[in-house]
mmCIF file of C-alpha atoms in Angstrom:
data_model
loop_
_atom_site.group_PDB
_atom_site.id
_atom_site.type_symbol
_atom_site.label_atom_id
_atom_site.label_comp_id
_atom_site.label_asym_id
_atom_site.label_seq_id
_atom_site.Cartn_x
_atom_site.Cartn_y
_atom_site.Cartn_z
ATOM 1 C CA UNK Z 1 72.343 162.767 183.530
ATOM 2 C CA UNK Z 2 72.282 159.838 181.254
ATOM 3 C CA UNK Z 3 74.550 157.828 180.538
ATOM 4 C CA UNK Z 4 76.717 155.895 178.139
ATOM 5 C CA UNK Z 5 77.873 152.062 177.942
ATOM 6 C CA UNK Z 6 79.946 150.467 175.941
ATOM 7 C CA UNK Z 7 79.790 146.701 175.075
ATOM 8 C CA UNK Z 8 82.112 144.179 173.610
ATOM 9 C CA UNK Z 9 80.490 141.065 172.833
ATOM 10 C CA UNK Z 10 77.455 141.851 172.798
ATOM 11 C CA UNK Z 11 76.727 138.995 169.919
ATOM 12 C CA UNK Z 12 77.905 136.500 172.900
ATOM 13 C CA UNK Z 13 75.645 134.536 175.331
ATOM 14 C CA UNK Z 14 76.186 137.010 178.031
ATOM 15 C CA UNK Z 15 76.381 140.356 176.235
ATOM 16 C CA UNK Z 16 73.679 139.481 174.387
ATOM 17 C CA UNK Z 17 71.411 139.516 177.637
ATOM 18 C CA UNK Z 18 73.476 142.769 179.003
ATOM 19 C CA UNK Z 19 72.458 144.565 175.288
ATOM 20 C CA UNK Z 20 68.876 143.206 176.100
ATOM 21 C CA UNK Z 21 68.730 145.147 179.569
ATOM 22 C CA UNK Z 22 70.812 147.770 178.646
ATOM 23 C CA UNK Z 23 68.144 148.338 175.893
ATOM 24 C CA UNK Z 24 65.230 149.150 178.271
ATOM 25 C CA UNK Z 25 67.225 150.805 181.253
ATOM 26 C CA UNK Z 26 66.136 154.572 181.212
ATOM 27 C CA UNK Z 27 69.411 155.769 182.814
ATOM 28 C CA UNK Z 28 71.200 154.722 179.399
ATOM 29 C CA UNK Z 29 70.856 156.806 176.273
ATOM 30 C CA UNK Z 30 73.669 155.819 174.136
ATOM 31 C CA UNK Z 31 75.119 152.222 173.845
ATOM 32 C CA UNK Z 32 77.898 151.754 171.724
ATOM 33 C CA UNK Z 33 78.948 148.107 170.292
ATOM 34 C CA UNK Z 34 82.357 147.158 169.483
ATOM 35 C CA UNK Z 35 82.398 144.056 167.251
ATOM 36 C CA UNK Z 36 83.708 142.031 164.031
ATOM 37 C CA UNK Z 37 79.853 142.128 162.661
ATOM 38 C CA UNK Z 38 76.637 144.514 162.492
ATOM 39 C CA UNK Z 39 73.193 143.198 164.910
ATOM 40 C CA UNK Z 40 70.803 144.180 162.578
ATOM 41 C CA UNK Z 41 67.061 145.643 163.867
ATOM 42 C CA UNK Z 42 68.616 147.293 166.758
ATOM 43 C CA UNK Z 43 66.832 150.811 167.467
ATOM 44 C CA UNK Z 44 68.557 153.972 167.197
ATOM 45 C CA UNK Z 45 69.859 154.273 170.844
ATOM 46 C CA UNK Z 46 72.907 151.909 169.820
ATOM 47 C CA UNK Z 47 75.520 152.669 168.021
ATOM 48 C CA UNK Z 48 78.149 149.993 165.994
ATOM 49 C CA UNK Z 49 81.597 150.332 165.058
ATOM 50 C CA UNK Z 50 82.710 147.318 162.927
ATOM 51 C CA UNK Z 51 86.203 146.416 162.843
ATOM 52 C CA UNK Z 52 88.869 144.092 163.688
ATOM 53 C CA UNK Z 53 88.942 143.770 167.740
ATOM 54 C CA UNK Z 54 92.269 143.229 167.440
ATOM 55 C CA UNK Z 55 92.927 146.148 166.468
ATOM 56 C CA UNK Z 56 91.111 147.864 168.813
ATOM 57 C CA UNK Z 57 93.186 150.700 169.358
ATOM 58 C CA UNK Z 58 91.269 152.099 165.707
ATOM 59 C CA UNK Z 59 89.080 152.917 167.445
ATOM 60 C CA UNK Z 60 90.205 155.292 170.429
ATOM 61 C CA UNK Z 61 88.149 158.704 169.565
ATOM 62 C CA UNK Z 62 84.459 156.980 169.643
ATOM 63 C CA UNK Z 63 86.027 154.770 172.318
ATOM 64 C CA UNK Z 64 84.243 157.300 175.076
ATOM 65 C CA UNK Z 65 81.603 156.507 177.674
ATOM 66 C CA UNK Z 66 80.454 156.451 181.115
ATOM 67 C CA UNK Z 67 81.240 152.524 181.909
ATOM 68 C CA UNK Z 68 82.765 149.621 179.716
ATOM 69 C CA UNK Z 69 81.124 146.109 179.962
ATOM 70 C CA UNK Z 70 84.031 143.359 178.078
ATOM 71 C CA UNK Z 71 81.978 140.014 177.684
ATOM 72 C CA UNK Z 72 84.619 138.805 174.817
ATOM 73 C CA UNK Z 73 86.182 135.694 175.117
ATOM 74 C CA UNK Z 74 86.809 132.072 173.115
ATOM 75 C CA UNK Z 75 87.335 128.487 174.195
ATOM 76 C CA UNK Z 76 89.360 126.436 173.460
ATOM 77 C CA UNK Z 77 87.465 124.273 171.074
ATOM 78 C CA UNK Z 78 86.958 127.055 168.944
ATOM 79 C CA UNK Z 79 90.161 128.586 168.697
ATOM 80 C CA UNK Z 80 92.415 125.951 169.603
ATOM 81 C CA UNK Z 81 95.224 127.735 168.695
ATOM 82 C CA UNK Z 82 96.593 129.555 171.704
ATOM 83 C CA UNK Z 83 98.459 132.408 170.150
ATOM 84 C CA UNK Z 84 94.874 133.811 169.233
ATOM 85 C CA UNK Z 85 93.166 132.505 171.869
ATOM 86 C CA UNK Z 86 95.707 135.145 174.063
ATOM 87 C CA UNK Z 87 94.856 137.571 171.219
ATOM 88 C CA UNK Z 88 91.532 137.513 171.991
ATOM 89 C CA UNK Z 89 91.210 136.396 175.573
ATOM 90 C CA UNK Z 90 93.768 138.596 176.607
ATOM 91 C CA UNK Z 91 94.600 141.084 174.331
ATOM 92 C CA UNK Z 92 91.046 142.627 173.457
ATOM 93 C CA UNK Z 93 90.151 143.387 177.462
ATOM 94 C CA UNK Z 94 93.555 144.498 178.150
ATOM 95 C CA UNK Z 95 93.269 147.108 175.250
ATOM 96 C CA UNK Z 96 89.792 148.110 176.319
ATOM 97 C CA UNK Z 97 91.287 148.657 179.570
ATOM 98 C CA UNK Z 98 93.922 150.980 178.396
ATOM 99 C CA UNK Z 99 91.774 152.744 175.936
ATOM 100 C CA UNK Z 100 89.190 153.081 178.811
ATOM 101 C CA UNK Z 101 92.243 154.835 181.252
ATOM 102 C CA UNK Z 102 93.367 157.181 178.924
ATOM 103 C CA UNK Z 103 89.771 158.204 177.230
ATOM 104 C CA UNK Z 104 88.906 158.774 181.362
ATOM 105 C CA UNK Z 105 85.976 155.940 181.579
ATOM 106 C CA UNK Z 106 85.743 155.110 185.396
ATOM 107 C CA UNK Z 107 83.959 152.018 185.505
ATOM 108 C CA UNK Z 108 85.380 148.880 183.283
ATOM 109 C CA UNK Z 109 83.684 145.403 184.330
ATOM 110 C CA UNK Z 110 85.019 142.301 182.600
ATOM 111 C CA UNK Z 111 84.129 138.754 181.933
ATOM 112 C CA UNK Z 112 87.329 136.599 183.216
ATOM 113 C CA UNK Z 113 86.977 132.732 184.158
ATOM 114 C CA UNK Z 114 86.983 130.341 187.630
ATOM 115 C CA UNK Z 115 90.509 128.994 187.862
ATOM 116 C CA UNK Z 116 92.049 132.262 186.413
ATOM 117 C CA UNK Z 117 95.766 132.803 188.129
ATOM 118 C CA UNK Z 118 98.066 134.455 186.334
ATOM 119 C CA UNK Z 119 100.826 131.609 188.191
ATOM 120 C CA UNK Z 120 98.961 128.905 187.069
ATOM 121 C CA UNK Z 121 101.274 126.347 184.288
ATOM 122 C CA UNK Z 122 97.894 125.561 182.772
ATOM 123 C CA UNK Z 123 97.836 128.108 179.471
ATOM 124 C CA UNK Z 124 94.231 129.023 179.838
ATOM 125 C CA UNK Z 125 94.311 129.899 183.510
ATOM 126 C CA UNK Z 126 97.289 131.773 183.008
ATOM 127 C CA UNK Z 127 95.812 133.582 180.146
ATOM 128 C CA UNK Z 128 92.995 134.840 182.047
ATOM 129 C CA UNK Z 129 95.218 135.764 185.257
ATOM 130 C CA UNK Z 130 97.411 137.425 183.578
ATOM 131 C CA UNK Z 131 94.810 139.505 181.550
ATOM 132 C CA UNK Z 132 93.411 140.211 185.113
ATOM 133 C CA UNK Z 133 96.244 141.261 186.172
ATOM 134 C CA UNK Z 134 96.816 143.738 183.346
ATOM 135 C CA UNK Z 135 93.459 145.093 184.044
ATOM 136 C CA UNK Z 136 93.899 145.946 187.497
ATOM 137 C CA UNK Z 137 97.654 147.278 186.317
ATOM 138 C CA UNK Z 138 95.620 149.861 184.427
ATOM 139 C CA UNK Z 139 94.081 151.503 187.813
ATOM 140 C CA UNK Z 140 90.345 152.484 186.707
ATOM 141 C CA UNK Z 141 88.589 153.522 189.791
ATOM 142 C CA UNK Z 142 85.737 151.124 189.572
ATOM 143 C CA UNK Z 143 86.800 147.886 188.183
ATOM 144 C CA UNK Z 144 85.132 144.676 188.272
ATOM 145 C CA UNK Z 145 86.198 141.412 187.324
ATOM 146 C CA UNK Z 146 83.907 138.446 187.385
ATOM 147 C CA UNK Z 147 84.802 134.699 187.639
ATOM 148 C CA UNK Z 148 81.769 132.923 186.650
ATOM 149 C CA UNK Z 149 82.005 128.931 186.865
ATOM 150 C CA UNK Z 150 80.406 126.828 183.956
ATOM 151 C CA UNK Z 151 77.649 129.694 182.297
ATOM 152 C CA UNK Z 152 74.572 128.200 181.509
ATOM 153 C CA UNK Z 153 72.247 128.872 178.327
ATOM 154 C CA UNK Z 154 71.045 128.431 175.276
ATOM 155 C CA UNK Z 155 74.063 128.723 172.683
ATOM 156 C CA UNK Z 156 73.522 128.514 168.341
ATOM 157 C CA UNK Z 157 77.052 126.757 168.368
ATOM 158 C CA UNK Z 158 75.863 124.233 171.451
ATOM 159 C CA UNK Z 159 76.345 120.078 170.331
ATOM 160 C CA UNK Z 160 74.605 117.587 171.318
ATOM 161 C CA UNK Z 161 77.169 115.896 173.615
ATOM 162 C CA UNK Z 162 77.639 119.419 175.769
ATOM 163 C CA UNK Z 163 74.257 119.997 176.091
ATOM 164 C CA UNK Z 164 74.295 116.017 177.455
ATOM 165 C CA UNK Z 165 77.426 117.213 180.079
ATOM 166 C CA UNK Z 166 75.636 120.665 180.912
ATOM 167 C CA UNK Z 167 72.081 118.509 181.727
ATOM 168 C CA UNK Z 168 74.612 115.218 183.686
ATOM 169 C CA UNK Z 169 75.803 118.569 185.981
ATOM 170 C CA UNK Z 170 72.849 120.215 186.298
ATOM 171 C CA UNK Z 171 71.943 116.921 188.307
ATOM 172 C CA UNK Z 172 74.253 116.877 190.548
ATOM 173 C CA UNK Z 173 73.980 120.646 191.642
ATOM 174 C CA UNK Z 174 72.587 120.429 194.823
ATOM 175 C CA UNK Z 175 75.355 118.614 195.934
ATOM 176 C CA UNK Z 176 77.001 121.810 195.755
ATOM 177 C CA UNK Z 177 77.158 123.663 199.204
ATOM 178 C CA UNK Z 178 79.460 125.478 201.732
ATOM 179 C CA UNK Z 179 83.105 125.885 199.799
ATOM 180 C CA UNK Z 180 81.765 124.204 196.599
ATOM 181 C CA UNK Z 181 79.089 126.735 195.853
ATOM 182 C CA UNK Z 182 81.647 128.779 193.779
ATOM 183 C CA UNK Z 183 81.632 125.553 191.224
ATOM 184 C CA UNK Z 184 77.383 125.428 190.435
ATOM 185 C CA UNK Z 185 76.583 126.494 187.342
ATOM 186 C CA UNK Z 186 75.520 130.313 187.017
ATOM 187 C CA UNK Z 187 73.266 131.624 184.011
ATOM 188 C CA UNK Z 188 74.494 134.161 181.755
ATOM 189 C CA UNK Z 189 71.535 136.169 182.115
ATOM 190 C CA UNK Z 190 72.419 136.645 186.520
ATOM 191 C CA UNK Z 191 76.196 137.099 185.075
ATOM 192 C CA UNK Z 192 74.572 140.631 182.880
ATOM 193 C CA UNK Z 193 72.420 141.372 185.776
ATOM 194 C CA UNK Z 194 75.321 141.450 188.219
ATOM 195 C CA UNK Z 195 77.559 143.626 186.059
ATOM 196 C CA UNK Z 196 74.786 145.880 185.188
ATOM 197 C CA UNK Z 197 74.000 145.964 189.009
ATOM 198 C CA UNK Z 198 77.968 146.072 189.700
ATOM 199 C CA UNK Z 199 78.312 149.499 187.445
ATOM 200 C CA UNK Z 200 75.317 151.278 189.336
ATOM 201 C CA UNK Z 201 76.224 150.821 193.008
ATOM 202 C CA UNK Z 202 78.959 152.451 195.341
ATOM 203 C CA UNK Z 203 79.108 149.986 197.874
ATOM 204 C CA UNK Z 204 80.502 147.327 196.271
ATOM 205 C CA UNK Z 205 84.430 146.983 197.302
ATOM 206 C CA UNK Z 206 85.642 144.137 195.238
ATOM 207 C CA UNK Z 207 87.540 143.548 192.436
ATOM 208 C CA UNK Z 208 87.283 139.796 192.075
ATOM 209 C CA UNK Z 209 83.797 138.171 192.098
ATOM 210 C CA UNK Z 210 83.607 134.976 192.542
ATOM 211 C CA UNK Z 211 80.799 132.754 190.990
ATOM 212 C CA UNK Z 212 78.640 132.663 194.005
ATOM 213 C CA UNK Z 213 79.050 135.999 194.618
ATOM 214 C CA UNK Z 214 77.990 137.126 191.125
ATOM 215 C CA UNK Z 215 74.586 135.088 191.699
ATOM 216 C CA UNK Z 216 73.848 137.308 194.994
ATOM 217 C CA UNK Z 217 74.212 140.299 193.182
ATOM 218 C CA UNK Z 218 72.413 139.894 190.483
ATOM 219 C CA UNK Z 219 69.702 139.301 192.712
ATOM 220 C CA UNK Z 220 70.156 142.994 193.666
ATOM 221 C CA UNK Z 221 67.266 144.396 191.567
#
């Protein structure tokens, strides 16, 4: 049978490239998008719900599908304040967890960050431990959470000066090997490939996926 996926963030770097595959993968039929805005010229396989993310909760009867892919998440340059950075960076994937355990999805994948400890005393790790954390709490049967070091791409909102720091570290990549390879940069594009890959396997045992890891699965197509 066919299935059904559900994205949030799919107007971000890396749910934009997950929509894009999503989009041409015959074993999908219905993909439903959770987000603050409409994508216009999408074809009729997709379906939006536009709302406040938030408030995500509104949404708990079309809520329903086979597997949940959460890309969502800020920085802190653009929402320097932290109580809504732990809105969104925490709060959105934790209630798309819950909404996924009690609407009986089995397979939730999420988008966390290297550095993410739920111990840590810096805010942003902590944030993104502890929504971790929360996620596993909720017990879905397949979960997946990836830990992606710096993502690479093309972003609208990208200055000058970080596309200057992403090219400086981009040089200095190959002296990346043995424990460091966890720290190279990794695409977004490999980061939708491996969740995509991630929700159509059995074999994987994992919960946490390190950056390295992510770039050997994605290479599993």
């Amino acid at each position: 049978m066919k299935k059904t996926a559900i994205i949030l963030g799919a107007s971000g770097l890396t749910g934009g490239f997950l929509l894009e595959k999503l989009l041409v993968d015959d074993r999908y039929e219905t993909i439903k998008l959770f987000s603050r805005s409409r994508i216009e010229g999408l074809p009729r396989k997709v379906q939006q719900y536009i709302g406040n993310l938030l408030e995500l909760e509104q949404f708990k009867d079309e809520f329903t599908a086979d597997e949940v892919y959460c890309c969502i998440g800020t920085t802190a340059k653009k929402t320097p304040d932290k109580a809504m950075y732990k809105k969104i960076d925490y709060g959105i994937p934790v209630a798309a967890a819950k909404l996924a355990k009690e609407n009986g999805i089995a397979t939730y994948l999420v988008v966390s960050a290297m550095g993410a400890n739920k111990n840590s005393s810096v805010f942003y790790n902590k944030t993104k431990g502890e929504m971790e954390q929360a996620v596993v709490d909720q017990a879905i049967p397949n979960t997946s959470i990836l830990r992606p070091s710096l993502i690479g791409g093309e972003r609208e909102e990208q200055r000058a000066l970080e596309k200057i720091g992403l090219s400086v570290f981009k040089a200095i990549q190959p002296l990346f090997i043995g424990p460091l390879k966890k720290y190279k940069i990794i695409n977004a594009e490999s980061i939708a490939q491996a969740m995509l890959n991630l929700a159509n396997t059995t074999s994987n045992t994992d919960v946490i996926i390190m950056s390295n890891d992510i770039e050997q699965l994605a290479k599993r197509n």
